[in-house]
Short mmCIF file of C-alpha atoms in Angstrom, two decimals:
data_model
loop_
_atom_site.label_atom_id
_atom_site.label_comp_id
_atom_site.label_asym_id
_atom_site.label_seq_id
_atom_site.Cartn_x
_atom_site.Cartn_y
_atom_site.Cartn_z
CA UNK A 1 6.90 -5.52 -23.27
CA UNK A 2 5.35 -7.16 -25.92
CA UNK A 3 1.69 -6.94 -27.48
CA UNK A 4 0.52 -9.79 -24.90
CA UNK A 5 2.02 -8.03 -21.45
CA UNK A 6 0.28 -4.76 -23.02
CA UNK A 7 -3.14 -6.35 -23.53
CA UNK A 8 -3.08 -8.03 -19.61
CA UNK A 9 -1.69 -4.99 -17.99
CA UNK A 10 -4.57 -3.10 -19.56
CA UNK A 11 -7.06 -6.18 -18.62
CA UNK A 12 -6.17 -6.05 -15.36
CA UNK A 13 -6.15 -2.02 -14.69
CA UNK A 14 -9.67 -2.66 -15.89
CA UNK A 15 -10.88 -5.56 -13.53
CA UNK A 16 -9.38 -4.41 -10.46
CA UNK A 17 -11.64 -1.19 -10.53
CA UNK A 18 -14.79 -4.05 -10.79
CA UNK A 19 -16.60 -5.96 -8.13
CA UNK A 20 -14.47 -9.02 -7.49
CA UNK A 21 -17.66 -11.05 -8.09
CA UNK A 22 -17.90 -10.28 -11.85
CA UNK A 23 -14.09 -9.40 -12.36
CA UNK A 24 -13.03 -12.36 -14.06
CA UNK A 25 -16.18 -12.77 -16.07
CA UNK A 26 -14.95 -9.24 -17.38
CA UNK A 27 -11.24 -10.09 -17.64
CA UNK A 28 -12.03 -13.38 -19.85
CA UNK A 29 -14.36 -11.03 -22.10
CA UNK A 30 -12.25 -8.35 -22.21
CA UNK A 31 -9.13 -10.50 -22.96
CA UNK A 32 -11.06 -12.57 -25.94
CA UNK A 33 -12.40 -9.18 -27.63
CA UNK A 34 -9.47 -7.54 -27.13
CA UNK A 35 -7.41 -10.53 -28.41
CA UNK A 36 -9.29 -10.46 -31.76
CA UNK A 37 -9.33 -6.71 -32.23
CA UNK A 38 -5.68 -6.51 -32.32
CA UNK A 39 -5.23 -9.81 -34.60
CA UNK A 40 -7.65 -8.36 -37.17
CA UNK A 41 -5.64 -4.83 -36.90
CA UNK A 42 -2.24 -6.82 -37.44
CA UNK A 43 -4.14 -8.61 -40.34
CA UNK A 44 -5.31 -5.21 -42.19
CA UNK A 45 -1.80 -3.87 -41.51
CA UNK A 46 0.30 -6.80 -42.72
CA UNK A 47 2.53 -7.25 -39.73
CA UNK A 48 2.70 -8.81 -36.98
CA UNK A 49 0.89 -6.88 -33.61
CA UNK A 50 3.21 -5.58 -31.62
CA UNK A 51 3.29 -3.65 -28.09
CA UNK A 52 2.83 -0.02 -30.26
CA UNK A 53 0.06 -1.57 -32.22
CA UNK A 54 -1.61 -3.22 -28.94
CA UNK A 55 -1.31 0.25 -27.14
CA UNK A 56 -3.05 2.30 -30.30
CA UNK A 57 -6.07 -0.16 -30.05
CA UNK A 58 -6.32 0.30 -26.13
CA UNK A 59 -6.26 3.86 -26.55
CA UNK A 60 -8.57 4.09 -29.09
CA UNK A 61 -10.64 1.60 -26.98
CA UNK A 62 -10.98 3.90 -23.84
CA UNK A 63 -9.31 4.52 -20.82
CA UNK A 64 -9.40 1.53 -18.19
CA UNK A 65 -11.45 3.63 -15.93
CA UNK A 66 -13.85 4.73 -18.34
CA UNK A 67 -14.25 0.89 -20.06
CA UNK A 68 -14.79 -0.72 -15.98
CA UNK A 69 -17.60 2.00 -15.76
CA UNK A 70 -19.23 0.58 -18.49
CA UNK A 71 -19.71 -2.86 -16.91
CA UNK A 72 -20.63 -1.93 -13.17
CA UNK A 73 -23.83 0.41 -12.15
CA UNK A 74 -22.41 4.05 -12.08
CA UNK A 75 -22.34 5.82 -8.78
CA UNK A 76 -23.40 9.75 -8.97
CA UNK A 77 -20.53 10.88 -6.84
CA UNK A 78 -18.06 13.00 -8.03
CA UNK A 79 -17.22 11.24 -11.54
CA UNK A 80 -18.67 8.04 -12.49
CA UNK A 81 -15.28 6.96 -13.06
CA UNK A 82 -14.01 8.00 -9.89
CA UNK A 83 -16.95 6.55 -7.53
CA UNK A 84 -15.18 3.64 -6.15
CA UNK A 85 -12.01 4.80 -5.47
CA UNK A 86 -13.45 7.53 -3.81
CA UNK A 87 -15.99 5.72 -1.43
CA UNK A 88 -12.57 3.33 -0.77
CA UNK A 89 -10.12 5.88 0.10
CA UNK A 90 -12.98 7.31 2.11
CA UNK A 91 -13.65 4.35 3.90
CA UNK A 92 -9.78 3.26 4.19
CA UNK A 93 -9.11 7.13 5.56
CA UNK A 94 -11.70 6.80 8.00
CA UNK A 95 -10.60 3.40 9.67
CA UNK A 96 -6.95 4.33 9.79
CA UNK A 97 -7.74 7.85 11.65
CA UNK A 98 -10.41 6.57 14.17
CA UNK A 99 -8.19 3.37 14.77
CA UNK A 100 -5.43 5.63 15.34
CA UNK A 101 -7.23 8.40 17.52
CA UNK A 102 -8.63 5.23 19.58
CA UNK A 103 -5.29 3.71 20.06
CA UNK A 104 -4.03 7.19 21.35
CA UNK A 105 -6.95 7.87 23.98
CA UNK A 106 -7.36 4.03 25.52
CA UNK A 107 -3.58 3.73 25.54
CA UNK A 108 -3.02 5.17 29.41
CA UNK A 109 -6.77 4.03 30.47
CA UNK A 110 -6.40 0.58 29.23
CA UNK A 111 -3.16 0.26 31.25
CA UNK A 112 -4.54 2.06 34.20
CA UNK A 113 -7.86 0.38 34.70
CA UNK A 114 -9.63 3.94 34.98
CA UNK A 115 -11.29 6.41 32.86
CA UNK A 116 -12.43 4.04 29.96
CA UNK A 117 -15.96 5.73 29.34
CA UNK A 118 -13.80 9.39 29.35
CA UNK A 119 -11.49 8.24 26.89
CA UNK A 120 -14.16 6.70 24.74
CA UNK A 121 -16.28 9.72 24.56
CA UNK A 122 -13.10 12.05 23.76
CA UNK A 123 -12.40 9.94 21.01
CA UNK A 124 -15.83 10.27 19.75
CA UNK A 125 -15.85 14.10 19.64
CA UNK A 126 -11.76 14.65 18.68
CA UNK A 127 -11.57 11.43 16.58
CA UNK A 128 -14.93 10.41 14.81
CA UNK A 129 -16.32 13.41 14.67
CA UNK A 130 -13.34 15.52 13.61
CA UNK A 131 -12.22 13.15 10.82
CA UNK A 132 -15.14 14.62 8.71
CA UNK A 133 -12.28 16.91 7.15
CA UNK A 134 -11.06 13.49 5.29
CA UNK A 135 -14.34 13.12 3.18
CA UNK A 136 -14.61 16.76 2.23
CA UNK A 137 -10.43 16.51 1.60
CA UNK A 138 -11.04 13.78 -0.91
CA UNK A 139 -14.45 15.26 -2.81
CA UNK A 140 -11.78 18.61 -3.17
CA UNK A 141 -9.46 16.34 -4.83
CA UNK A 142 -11.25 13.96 -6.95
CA UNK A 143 -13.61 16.84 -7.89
CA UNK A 144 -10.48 18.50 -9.23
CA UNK A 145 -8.91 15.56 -10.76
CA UNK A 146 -12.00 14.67 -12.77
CA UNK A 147 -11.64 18.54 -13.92
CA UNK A 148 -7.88 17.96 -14.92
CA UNK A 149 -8.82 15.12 -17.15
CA UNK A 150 -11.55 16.84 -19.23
CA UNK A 151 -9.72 19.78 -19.72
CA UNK A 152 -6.59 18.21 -20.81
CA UNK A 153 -7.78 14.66 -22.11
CA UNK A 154 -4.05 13.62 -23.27
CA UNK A 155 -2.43 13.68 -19.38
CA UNK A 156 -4.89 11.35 -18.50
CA UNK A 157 -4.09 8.43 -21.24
CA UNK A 158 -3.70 5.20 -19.94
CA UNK A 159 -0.35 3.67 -19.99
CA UNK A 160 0.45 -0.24 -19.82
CA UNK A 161 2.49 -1.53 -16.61
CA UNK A 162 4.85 -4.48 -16.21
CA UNK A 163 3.87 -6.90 -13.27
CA UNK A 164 7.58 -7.01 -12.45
CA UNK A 165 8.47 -3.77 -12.80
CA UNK A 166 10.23 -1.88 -10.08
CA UNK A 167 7.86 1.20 -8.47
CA UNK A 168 10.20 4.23 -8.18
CA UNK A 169 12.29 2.64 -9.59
CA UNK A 170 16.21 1.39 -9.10
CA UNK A 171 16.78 5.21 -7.46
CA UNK A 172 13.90 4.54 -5.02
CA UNK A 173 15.41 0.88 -4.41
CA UNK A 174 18.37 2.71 -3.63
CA UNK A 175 16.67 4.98 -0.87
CA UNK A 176 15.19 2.23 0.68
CA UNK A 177 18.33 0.33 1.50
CA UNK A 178 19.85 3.98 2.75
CA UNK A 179 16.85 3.68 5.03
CA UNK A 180 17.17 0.11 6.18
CA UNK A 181 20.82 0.47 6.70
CA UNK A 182 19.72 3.92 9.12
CA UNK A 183 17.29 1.64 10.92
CA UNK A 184 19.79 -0.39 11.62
CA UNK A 185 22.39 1.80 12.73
CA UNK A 186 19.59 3.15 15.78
CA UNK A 187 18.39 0.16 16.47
CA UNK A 188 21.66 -1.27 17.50
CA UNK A 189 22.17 1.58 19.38
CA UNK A 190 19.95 4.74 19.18
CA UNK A 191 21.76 6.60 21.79
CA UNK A 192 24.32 7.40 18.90
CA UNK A 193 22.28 9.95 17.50
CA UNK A 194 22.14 12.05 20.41
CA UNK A 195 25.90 11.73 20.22
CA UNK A 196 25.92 12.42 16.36
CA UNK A 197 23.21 15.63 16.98
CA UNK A 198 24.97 16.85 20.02
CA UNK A 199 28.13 15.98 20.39
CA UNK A 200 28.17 13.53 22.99
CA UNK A 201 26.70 16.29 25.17
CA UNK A 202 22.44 15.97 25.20
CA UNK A 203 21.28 15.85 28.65
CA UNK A 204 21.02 12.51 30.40
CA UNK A 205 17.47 12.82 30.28
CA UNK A 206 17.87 11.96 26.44
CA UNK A 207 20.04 9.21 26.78
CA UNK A 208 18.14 7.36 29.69
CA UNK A 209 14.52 7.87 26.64
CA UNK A 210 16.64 6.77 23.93
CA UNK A 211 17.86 3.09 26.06
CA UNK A 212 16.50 0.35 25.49
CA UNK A 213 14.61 -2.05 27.89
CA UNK A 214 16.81 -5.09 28.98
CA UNK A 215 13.90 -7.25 28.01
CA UNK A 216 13.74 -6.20 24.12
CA UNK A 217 17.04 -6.23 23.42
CA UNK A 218 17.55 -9.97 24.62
CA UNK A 219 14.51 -10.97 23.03
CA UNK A 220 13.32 -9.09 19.64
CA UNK A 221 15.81 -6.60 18.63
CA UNK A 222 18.31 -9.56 17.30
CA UNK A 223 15.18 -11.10 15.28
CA UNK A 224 14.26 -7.44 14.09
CA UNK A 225 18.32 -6.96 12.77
CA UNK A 226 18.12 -9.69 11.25
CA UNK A 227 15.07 -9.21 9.31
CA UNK A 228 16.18 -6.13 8.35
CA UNK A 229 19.57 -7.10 6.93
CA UNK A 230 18.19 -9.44 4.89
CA UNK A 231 16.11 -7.02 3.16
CA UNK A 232 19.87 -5.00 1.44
CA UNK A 233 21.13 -8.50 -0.40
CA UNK A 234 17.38 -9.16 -1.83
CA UNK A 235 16.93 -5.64 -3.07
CA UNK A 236 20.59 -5.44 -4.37
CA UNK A 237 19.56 -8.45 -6.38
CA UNK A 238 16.24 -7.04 -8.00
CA UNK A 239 18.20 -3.82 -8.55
CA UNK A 240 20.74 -5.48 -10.54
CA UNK A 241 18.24 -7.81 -12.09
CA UNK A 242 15.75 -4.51 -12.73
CA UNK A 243 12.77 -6.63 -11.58
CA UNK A 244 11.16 -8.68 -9.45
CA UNK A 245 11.02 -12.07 -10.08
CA UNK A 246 7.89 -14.43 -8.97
CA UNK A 247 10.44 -15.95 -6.03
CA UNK A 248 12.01 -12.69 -4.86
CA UNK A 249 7.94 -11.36 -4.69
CA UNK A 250 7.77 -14.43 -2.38
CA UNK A 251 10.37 -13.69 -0.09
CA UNK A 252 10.02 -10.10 -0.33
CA UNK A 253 6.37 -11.16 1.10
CA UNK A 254 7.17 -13.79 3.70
CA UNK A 255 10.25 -11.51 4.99
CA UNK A 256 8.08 -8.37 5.29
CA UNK A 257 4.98 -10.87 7.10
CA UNK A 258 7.23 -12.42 9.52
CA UNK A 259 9.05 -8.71 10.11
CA UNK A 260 5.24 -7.42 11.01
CA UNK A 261 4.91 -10.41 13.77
CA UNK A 262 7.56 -10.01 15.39
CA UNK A 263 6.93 -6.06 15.40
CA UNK A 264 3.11 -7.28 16.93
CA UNK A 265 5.35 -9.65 19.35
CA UNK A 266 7.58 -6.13 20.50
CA UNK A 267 4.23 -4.64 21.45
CA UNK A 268 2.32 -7.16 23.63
CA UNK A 269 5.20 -8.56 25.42
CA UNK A 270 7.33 -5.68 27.34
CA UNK A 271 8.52 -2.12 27.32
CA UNK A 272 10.76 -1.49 24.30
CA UNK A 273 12.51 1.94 26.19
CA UNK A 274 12.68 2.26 29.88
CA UNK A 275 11.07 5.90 30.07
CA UNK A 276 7.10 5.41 29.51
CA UNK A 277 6.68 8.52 27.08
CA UNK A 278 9.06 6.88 24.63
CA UNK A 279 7.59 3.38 24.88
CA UNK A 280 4.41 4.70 24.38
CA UNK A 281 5.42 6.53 21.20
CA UNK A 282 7.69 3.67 19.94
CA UNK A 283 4.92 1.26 20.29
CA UNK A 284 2.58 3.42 19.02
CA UNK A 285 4.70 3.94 15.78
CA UNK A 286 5.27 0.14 15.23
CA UNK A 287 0.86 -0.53 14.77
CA UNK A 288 1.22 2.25 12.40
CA UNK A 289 4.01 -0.03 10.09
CA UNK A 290 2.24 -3.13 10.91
CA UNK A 291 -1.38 -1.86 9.67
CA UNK A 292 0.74 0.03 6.75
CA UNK A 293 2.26 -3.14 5.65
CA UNK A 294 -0.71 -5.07 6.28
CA UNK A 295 -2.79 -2.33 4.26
CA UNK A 296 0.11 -2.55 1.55
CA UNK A 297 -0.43 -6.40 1.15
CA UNK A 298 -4.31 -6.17 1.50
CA UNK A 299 -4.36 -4.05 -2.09
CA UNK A 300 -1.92 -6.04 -4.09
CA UNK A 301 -4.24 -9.06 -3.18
CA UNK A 302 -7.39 -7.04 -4.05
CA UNK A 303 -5.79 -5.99 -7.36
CA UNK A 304 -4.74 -9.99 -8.08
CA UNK A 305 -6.62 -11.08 -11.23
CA UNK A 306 -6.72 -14.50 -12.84
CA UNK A 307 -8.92 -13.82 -16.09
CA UNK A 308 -10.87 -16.68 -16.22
CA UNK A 309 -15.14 -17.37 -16.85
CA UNK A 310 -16.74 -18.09 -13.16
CA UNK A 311 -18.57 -21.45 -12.35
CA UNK A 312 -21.58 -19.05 -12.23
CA UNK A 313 -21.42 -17.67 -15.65
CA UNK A 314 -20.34 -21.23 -17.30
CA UNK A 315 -23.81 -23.23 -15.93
CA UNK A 316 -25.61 -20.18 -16.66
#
């Protein structure tokens, strides 16, 4: 990386903790002050600014965290600094468990016809009102990080990020096309792990849960073994390449999209397994990737930032 990439991966682990209204009014700011501390640093020094020098002034500038809380109105929870991400991952917590406690109890009712308002109200007192543990879960654990970080300062420092880079890694890369290649091997035919686990010799109640429905295997398991194949080439090519490139981000993007709708297309149009209790759980288990992935996508485009002064702040 070189002083530039350090200076916008700092920029930009400061404006995605902002308001998206005045994040790139900050961005622009940050990027012009920024810009001219390091050239007048590189100037004093004699040399040319480099990504050591540009990570020395960012340090000595403050942590991203601490510099975004001095542009929005602090909140008293936990850590000014940790406010927002706390009231997010409360928020994000809380939608995921009561979406998935509601799927569970209006599952059987909703196909059924009967015993709506009963399902709704356990729900209510399982669901909503048990998920309370999440809140107190996350003050426990920001309350502790914020303690971690002024006790020992220096395992907090901030650390610039490549756009491209690969998260986890090439090893993690790895482990994901292990996985693929595993989802493939049961969804062509996931009666061979009861043969691989037992032998050949589970009972025939296992094999007649683990079959698939005529139905899905004509229609949407050859689109979903498809999608998934294509996934080992274009990580085999960023692993070699040790990034990701704008296109492969693109396909990587459009393939993982148009995996999720035909997973949504598996669980509105038939059974999946011909036993009800493994339907249920298989379909069940597909929302749960599709409002992952979705989830997954929903952050990287909250975290997108295009420094630049708003039409607002320009006229006024």
């Amino acid at each position: 990386m070189n002083a530039n990439d350090v200076l916008e991966s700092y920029i930009t682990d400061v404006a995605v903790r902002l308001p998206r209204k005045q994040r790139d009014d900050v961005a622009f700011e940050l990027r012009a002050l920024l810009t001219e501390e390091l050239q007048a640093r590189a100037l004093a020094d004699g040399r040319d600014a480099d990504a050591a020098m540009a990570t020395e002034l960012l340090h000595s500038f403050g942590h991203p965290e601490v510099v975004a809380a001095r542009y929005r109105p602090p909140l008293t929870i936990i850590d000014p600094a940790d406010a927002r991400g706390f009231l997010r991952a409360t928020v994000i917590g809380l939608a995921l468990i009561w979406c998935a406690g509601l799927l569970t109890h209006l599952w059987q009712p909703l196909q059924t016809g009967r015993d709506v308002p009963q399902a709704l109200g356990q729900w209510w007192v399982h669901t909503v009102v048990g998920s309370l543990w999440w809140p107190g879960l996350l003050v426990v654990g920001y309350g502790g990080a914020a303690w971690v970080r002024r006790r020992w300062p220096d395992t907090s420092k901030w650390k610039p990020r490549a756009e491209d880079r690969i998260q986890g890694g090439r090893a993690a890369m790895v482990l994901g096309i292990v996985g693929v290649l595993s989802g493939v091997f049961v969804l062509l035919e996931p009666t061979w792990v009861l043969d691989i686990c037992f032998g050949g010799r589970a009972a025939p109640a296992a094999y007649e849960a683990l079959t698939y429905a005529d139905g899905f295997r004509q229609r949407q398991a050859p689109w979903l073994l498809v999608l998934l194949l294509i996934n080992v080439p274009m990580w085999l090519a960023v692993i070699v390449s040790g990034r990701w490139s704008t296109g492969m981000r693109r396909l990587e993007t459009g393939l993982s999209l148009l995996t999720c709708a035909v997973m949504a297309w598996t669980v509105l149009d038939g059974p999946v397994f011909r036993t009800e209790v493994s339907d249920r759980t298989v379909r069940f288990c597909l929302v749960l990737i599709i409002a992952s992935v979705l989830l997954h996508y929903g952050i990287r485009m909250f975290r997108t930032v295009r420094p630049a002064p708003s039409l607002r702040g320009m006229h006024g």
